[in-house]
Amino acid sequence: MVFSSALSAFVLALPLLAVNAARTKRSLCPDGKNTAVNKACCALFPVVDDIVDNLFTNECGDSAHGALRLVFHDAIGISPTAGGGGADGSIATFNATELTFPANLGIDDILDDLGPFLLKHAATVSPGDFIQLAGAVSLVQCPGAPRIPFFSGRAQPKAASPPNLVPQPTDDVTSILERFASVGFSPAEVVAVVGGSHSVAGADDIVPNFQGIPFDQTPSQFDTQIFVDVLLHGTNFTDNGGPQSGESETAVAGTVRLQSDGLLARDPRTACTWQSFVNEQSKMAEAFGAAVLKLSFLGQNQHELTDCSEVIPQAIPVNFGPATFPPTKSIKDIDESCNTAKFPDLRTQPGPATTIAPIPQAESTSGSSS
Ligand code: HEM
């Protein structure tokens, strides 16, 4: 009896094993170079190679940052009441409309940078797929960032997004949380996706006359430093005569803090999640990766898309140390905003206060080399 039930379990298990084996068998792509489990994904390898080498130039720099921002500004263009196609590429195809939205300030420069590559690969990849693919590939240019899945098969966008769906840095926490909640994001997911993305980010437009002003001390690393820097008591951004609309005072010279980031870090609904990411690299990367993947499915049916995650290059492992207080700063300089947990113990960087250098700007790319 024991033998026969063990045997039947074995027999039942066989077809499953066979399916799994079939699913993991890699075939050589027509390029004779890459292999893929799903041959339908083969055509994406040259697109990935092109954007890594010629758009991002293997760096977690301005182009990679811009590609990540574009993921959000395309995907969030959907609402249960106003409509919109979400992650459909409408921000590129219908840019004449969407670039007039105030929240899309600066997206014109990002489209100038990415657009030639999107057009060049238009026969292979739809605009919606291209934006999500570039976003996933941008992350693996940044040490510490997660390698997120990529699903292909988004249809051509049908119309521009309705206005007023992209959050603005001048928005209060209630409206930011409500906007995200309307498309299924919890406050914790909002903190993960906003804080995580702004760890590899800066401002090119909201600080008048300045470009590439980082949001934290380490804009080329996907790390948890942003969750510290945004909680420091403020002092003026030194060079522009003080905070402008949508930015607030910041304690690290050379950086700028979005007013909305500052509020999310201090609001009772979000402050403990914000603080919980300090020095919790894996937890932050995982929560951020899951939230970005969720963005990529807005307006899409995942079951109608093809999993082409295998074309995304390997992530760059963490090659940096823990988060720190900037020189001369300590826990006394932190706005402790979480009532239920102590702020983690951090080391203070040695030496006098420093000024963080701007992020070098992307040179205009032609997208013509392959
Ligand atoms: C409350 C939500 C958010 C607000 C208010 C916000 C606002 C902003 C603003 C004002 C900038 C600077 C624009 C400029 O002057 O160039 C910026 C940059 C950026 N944002 Fe956000 N953002 C939000 C959420 C997100 C999310 C969810 C992502 C990605 C998943 C993201 C990714 C980025 C990136 C990567 C940059 C840097 C772009 C570059 O350097 O070119 N943001 N954001």
mmCIF file with all atom_site columns, C-alpha atoms in Angstrom, residues 42-135:
data_model
loop_
_atom_site.group_PDB
_atom_site.id
_atom_site.type_symbol
_atom_site.label_atom_id
_atom_site.label_alt_id
_atom_site.label_comp_id
_atom_site.label_asym_id
_atom_site.label_entity_id
_atom_site.label_seq_id
_atom_site.pdbx_PDB_ins_code
_atom_site.Cartn_x
_atom_site.Cartn_y
_atom_site.Cartn_z
_atom_site.occupancy
_atom_site.B_iso_or_equiv
_atom_site.pdbx_formal_charge
_atom_site.auth_seq_id
_atom_site.auth_comp_id
_atom_site.auth_asym_id
_atom_site.auth_atom_id
_atom_site.pdbx_PDB_model_num
ATOM 1  C CA . CYS A 1 42  ? 15.180  36.723 -28.889 1.00 0.00 ? 42  CYS A CA 1
ATOM 2  C CA . ALA A 1 43  ? 14.461  39.900 -30.854 1.00 0.00 ? 43  ALA A CA 1
ATOM 3  C CA . LEU A 1 44  ? 14.851  41.973 -27.686 1.00 0.00 ? 44  LEU A CA 1
ATOM 4  C CA . PHE A 1 45  ? 18.521  41.138 -27.040 1.00 0.00 ? 45  PHE A CA 1
ATOM 5  C CA . PRO A 1 46  ? 19.856  43.575 -29.689 1.00 0.00 ? 46  PRO A CA 1
ATOM 6  C CA . VAL A 1 47  ? 17.555  46.304 -28.341 1.00 0.00 ? 47  VAL A CA 1
ATOM 7  C CA . VAL A 1 48  ? 18.926  45.758 -24.841 1.00 0.00 ? 48  VAL A CA 1
ATOM 8  C CA . ASP A 1 49  ? 22.518  45.767 -26.096 1.00 0.00 ? 49  ASP A CA 1
ATOM 9  C CA . ASP A 1 50  ? 21.910  49.004 -27.976 1.00 0.00 ? 50  ASP A CA 1
ATOM 10 C CA . ILE A 1 51  ? 20.440  50.903 -25.056 1.00 0.00 ? 51  ILE A CA 1
ATOM 11 C CA . VAL A 1 52  ? 23.033  49.608 -22.584 1.00 0.00 ? 52  VAL A CA 1
ATOM 12 C CA . ASP A 1 53  ? 25.948  50.597 -24.823 1.00 0.00 ? 53  ASP A CA 1
ATOM 13 C CA . ASN A 1 54  ? 24.676  53.679 -26.624 1.00 0.00 ? 54  ASN A CA 1
ATOM 14 C CA . LEU A 1 55  ? 21.978  55.220 -24.422 1.00 0.00 ? 55  LEU A CA 1
ATOM 15 C CA . PHE A 1 56  ? 23.066  54.411 -20.882 1.00 0.00 ? 56  PHE A CA 1
ATOM 16 C CA . THR A 1 57  ? 26.743  53.897 -21.813 1.00 0.00 ? 57  THR A CA 1
ATOM 17 C CA . ASN A 1 58  ? 26.908  51.339 -19.006 1.00 0.00 ? 58  ASN A CA 1
ATOM 18 C CA . GLU A 1 59  ? 26.341  54.007 -16.351 1.00 0.00 ? 59  GLU A CA 1
ATOM 19 C CA . CYS A 1 60  ? 23.811  54.792 -13.667 1.00 0.00 ? 60  CYS A CA 1
ATOM 20 C CA . GLY A 1 61  ? 23.771  58.353 -14.962 1.00 0.00 ? 61  GLY A CA 1
ATOM 21 C CA . ASP A 1 62  ? 21.352  60.915 -16.311 1.00 0.00 ? 62  ASP A CA 1
ATOM 22 C CA . SER A 1 63  ? 19.967  58.721 -19.125 1.00 0.00 ? 63  SER A CA 1
ATOM 23 C CA . ALA A 1 64  ? 19.335  55.787 -16.795 1.00 0.00 ? 64  ALA A CA 1
ATOM 24 C CA . HIS A 1 65  ? 17.669  58.121 -14.281 1.00 0.00 ? 65  HIS A CA 1
ATOM 25 C CA . GLY A 1 66  ? 15.505  59.593 -17.021 1.00 0.00 ? 66  GLY A CA 1
ATOM 26 C CA . ALA A 1 67  ? 14.421  56.149 -18.248 1.00 0.00 ? 67  ALA A CA 1
ATOM 27 C CA . LEU A 1 68  ? 13.281  55.234 -14.743 1.00 0.00 ? 68  LEU A CA 1
ATOM 28 C CA . ARG A 1 69  ? 11.325  58.467 -14.352 1.00 0.00 ? 69  ARG A CA 1
ATOM 29 C CA . LEU A 1 70  ? 9.638   57.823 -17.710 1.00 0.00 ? 70  LEU A CA 1
ATOM 30 C CA . VAL A 1 71  ? 8.381   54.428 -16.476 1.00 0.00 ? 71  VAL A CA 1
ATOM 31 C CA . PHE A 1 72  ? 6.417   56.256 -13.801 1.00 0.00 ? 72  PHE A CA 1
ATOM 32 C CA . HIS A 1 73  ? 5.139   59.169 -15.871 1.00 0.00 ? 73  HIS A CA 1
ATOM 33 C CA . ASP A 1 74  ? 3.818   56.820 -18.548 1.00 0.00 ? 74  ASP A CA 1
ATOM 34 C CA . ALA A 1 75  ? 2.330   54.195 -16.211 1.00 0.00 ? 75  ALA A CA 1
ATOM 35 C CA . ILE A 1 76  ? 0.566   56.468 -13.733 1.00 0.00 ? 76  ILE A CA 1
ATOM 36 C CA . GLY A 1 77  ? -1.505  58.004 -16.552 1.00 0.00 ? 77  GLY A CA 1
ATOM 37 C CA . ILE A 1 78  ? -4.574  55.947 -15.729 1.00 0.00 ? 78  ILE A CA 1
ATOM 38 C CA . SER A 1 79  ? -7.498  56.368 -13.356 1.00 0.00 ? 79  SER A CA 1
ATOM 39 C CA . PRO A 1 80  ? -10.662 54.406 -12.621 1.00 0.00 ? 80  PRO A CA 1
ATOM 40 C CA . THR A 1 81  ? -12.733 57.532 -13.242 1.00 0.00 ? 81  THR A CA 1
ATOM 41 C CA . ALA A 1 82  ? -10.810 59.573 -15.841 1.00 0.00 ? 82  ALA A CA 1
ATOM 42 C CA . GLY A 1 83  ? -9.550  56.637 -17.948 1.00 0.00 ? 83  GLY A CA 1
ATOM 43 C CA . GLY A 1 84  ? -6.143  56.508 -19.617 1.00 0.00 ? 84  GLY A CA 1
ATOM 44 C CA . GLY A 1 85  ? -4.038  53.605 -20.805 1.00 0.00 ? 85  GLY A CA 1
ATOM 45 C CA . GLY A 1 86  ? -1.408  53.353 -18.033 1.00 0.00 ? 86  GLY A CA 1
ATOM 46 C CA . ALA A 1 87  ? 1.874   51.776 -19.118 1.00 0.00 ? 87  ALA A CA 1
ATOM 47 C CA . ASP A 1 88  ? 1.016   52.024 -22.802 1.00 0.00 ? 88  ASP A CA 1
ATOM 48 C CA . GLY A 1 89  ? 3.664   54.370 -24.226 1.00 0.00 ? 89  GLY A CA 1
ATOM 49 C CA . SER A 1 90  ? 1.195   57.233 -24.660 1.00 0.00 ? 90  SER A CA 1
ATOM 50 C CA . ILE A 1 91  ? 3.660   59.677 -23.113 1.00 0.00 ? 91  ILE A CA 1
ATOM 51 C CA . ALA A 1 92  ? 5.879   59.126 -26.175 1.00 0.00 ? 92  ALA A CA 1
ATOM 52 C CA . THR A 1 93  ? 3.288   58.722 -28.920 1.00 0.00 ? 93  THR A CA 1
ATOM 53 C CA . PHE A 1 94  ? 1.026   61.506 -27.648 1.00 0.00 ? 94  PHE A CA 1
ATOM 54 C CA . ASN A 1 95  ? 3.802   63.675 -26.253 1.00 0.00 ? 95  ASN A CA 1
ATOM 55 C CA . ALA A 1 96  ? 2.319   66.794 -27.883 1.00 0.00 ? 96  ALA A CA 1
ATOM 56 C CA . THR A 1 97  ? -0.506  66.506 -25.343 1.00 0.00 ? 97  THR A CA 1
ATOM 57 C CA . GLU A 1 98  ? 1.156   64.911 -22.318 1.00 0.00 ? 98  GLU A CA 1
ATOM 58 C CA . LEU A 1 99  ? 4.165   67.238 -22.276 1.00 0.00 ? 99  LEU A CA 1
ATOM 59 C CA . THR A 1 100 ? 1.789   70.134 -21.643 1.00 0.00 ? 100 THR A CA 1
ATOM 60 C CA . PHE A 1 101 ? 0.942   68.664 -18.221 1.00 0.00 ? 101 PHE A CA 1
ATOM 61 C CA . PRO A 1 102 ? 2.860   70.613 -15.532 1.00 0.00 ? 102 PRO A CA 1
ATOM 62 C CA . ALA A 1 103 ? 3.889   67.407 -13.722 1.00 0.00 ? 103 ALA A CA 1
ATOM 63 C CA . ASN A 1 104 ? 5.697   66.293 -16.889 1.00 0.00 ? 104 ASN A CA 1
ATOM 64 C CA . LEU A 1 105 ? 8.192   69.156 -16.635 1.00 0.00 ? 105 LEU A CA 1
ATOM 65 C CA . GLY A 1 106 ? 11.520  67.795 -17.877 1.00 0.00 ? 106 GLY A CA 1
ATOM 66 C CA . ILE A 1 107 ? 10.060  64.763 -19.653 1.00 0.00 ? 107 ILE A CA 1
ATOM 67 C CA . ASP A 1 108 ? 10.799  66.532 -22.959 1.00 0.00 ? 108 ASP A CA 1
ATOM 68 C CA . ASP A 1 109 ? 14.548  66.183 -22.310 1.00 0.00 ? 109 ASP A CA 1
ATOM 69 C CA . ILE A 1 110 ? 14.119  62.537 -21.373 1.00 0.00 ? 110 ILE A CA 1
ATOM 70 C CA . LEU A 1 111 ? 12.184  61.851 -24.581 1.00 0.00 ? 111 LEU A CA 1
ATOM 71 C CA . ASP A 1 112 ? 14.851  63.698 -26.575 1.00 0.00 ? 112 ASP A CA 1
ATOM 72 C CA . ASP A 1 113 ? 17.341  61.246 -25.087 1.00 0.00 ? 113 ASP A CA 1
ATOM 73 C CA . LEU A 1 114 ? 15.335  57.996 -25.314 1.00 0.00 ? 114 LEU A CA 1
ATOM 74 C CA . GLY A 1 115 ? 13.106  58.850 -28.261 1.00 0.00 ? 115 GLY A CA 1
ATOM 75 C CA . PRO A 1 116 ? 15.606  58.099 -31.061 1.00 0.00 ? 116 PRO A CA 1
ATOM 76 C CA . PHE A 1 117 ? 16.111  54.593 -29.618 1.00 0.00 ? 117 PHE A CA 1
ATOM 77 C CA . LEU A 1 118 ? 12.363  54.058 -29.261 1.00 0.00 ? 118 LEU A CA 1
ATOM 78 C CA . LEU A 1 119 ? 11.870  55.022 -32.923 1.00 0.00 ? 119 LEU A CA 1
ATOM 79 C CA . LYS A 1 120 ? 14.814  52.989 -34.118 1.00 0.00 ? 120 LYS A CA 1
ATOM 80 C CA . HIS A 1 121 ? 13.422  49.823 -32.512 1.00 0.00 ? 121 HIS A CA 1
ATOM 81 C CA . ALA A 1 122 ? 9.753   50.569 -33.244 1.00 0.00 ? 122 ALA A CA 1
ATOM 82 C CA . ALA A 1 123 ? 9.397   47.585 -35.568 1.00 0.00 ? 123 ALA A CA 1
ATOM 83 C CA . THR A 1 124 ? 10.442  45.246 -32.744 1.00 0.00 ? 124 THR A CA 1
ATOM 84 C CA . VAL A 1 125 ? 9.096   46.894 -29.604 1.00 0.00 ? 125 VAL A CA 1
ATOM 85 C CA . SER A 1 126 ? 5.922   48.925 -29.012 1.00 0.00 ? 126 SER A CA 1
ATOM 86 C CA . PRO A 1 127 ? 6.293   52.308 -27.248 1.00 0.00 ? 127 PRO A CA 1
ATOM 87 C CA . GLY A 1 128 ? 4.779   50.901 -24.040 1.00 0.00 ? 128 GLY A CA 1
ATOM 88 C CA . ASP A 1 129 ? 7.139   47.929 -24.064 1.00 0.00 ? 129 ASP A CA 1
ATOM 89 C CA . PHE A 1 130 ? 10.133  50.117 -24.900 1.00 0.00 ? 130 PHE A CA 1
ATOM 90 C CA . ILE A 1 131 ? 9.556   52.408 -21.928 1.00 0.00 ? 131 ILE A CA 1
ATOM 91 C CA . GLN A 1 132 ? 9.185   49.511 -19.490 1.00 0.00 ? 132 GLN A CA 1
ATOM 92 C CA . LEU A 1 133 ? 12.136  47.641 -21.044 1.00 0.00 ? 133 LEU A CA 1
ATOM 93 C CA . ALA A 1 134 ? 14.380  50.716 -20.834 1.00 0.00 ? 134 ALA A CA 1
ATOM 94 C CA . GLY A 1 135 ? 13.313  51.214 -17.220 1.00 0.00 ? 135 GLY A CA 1
#
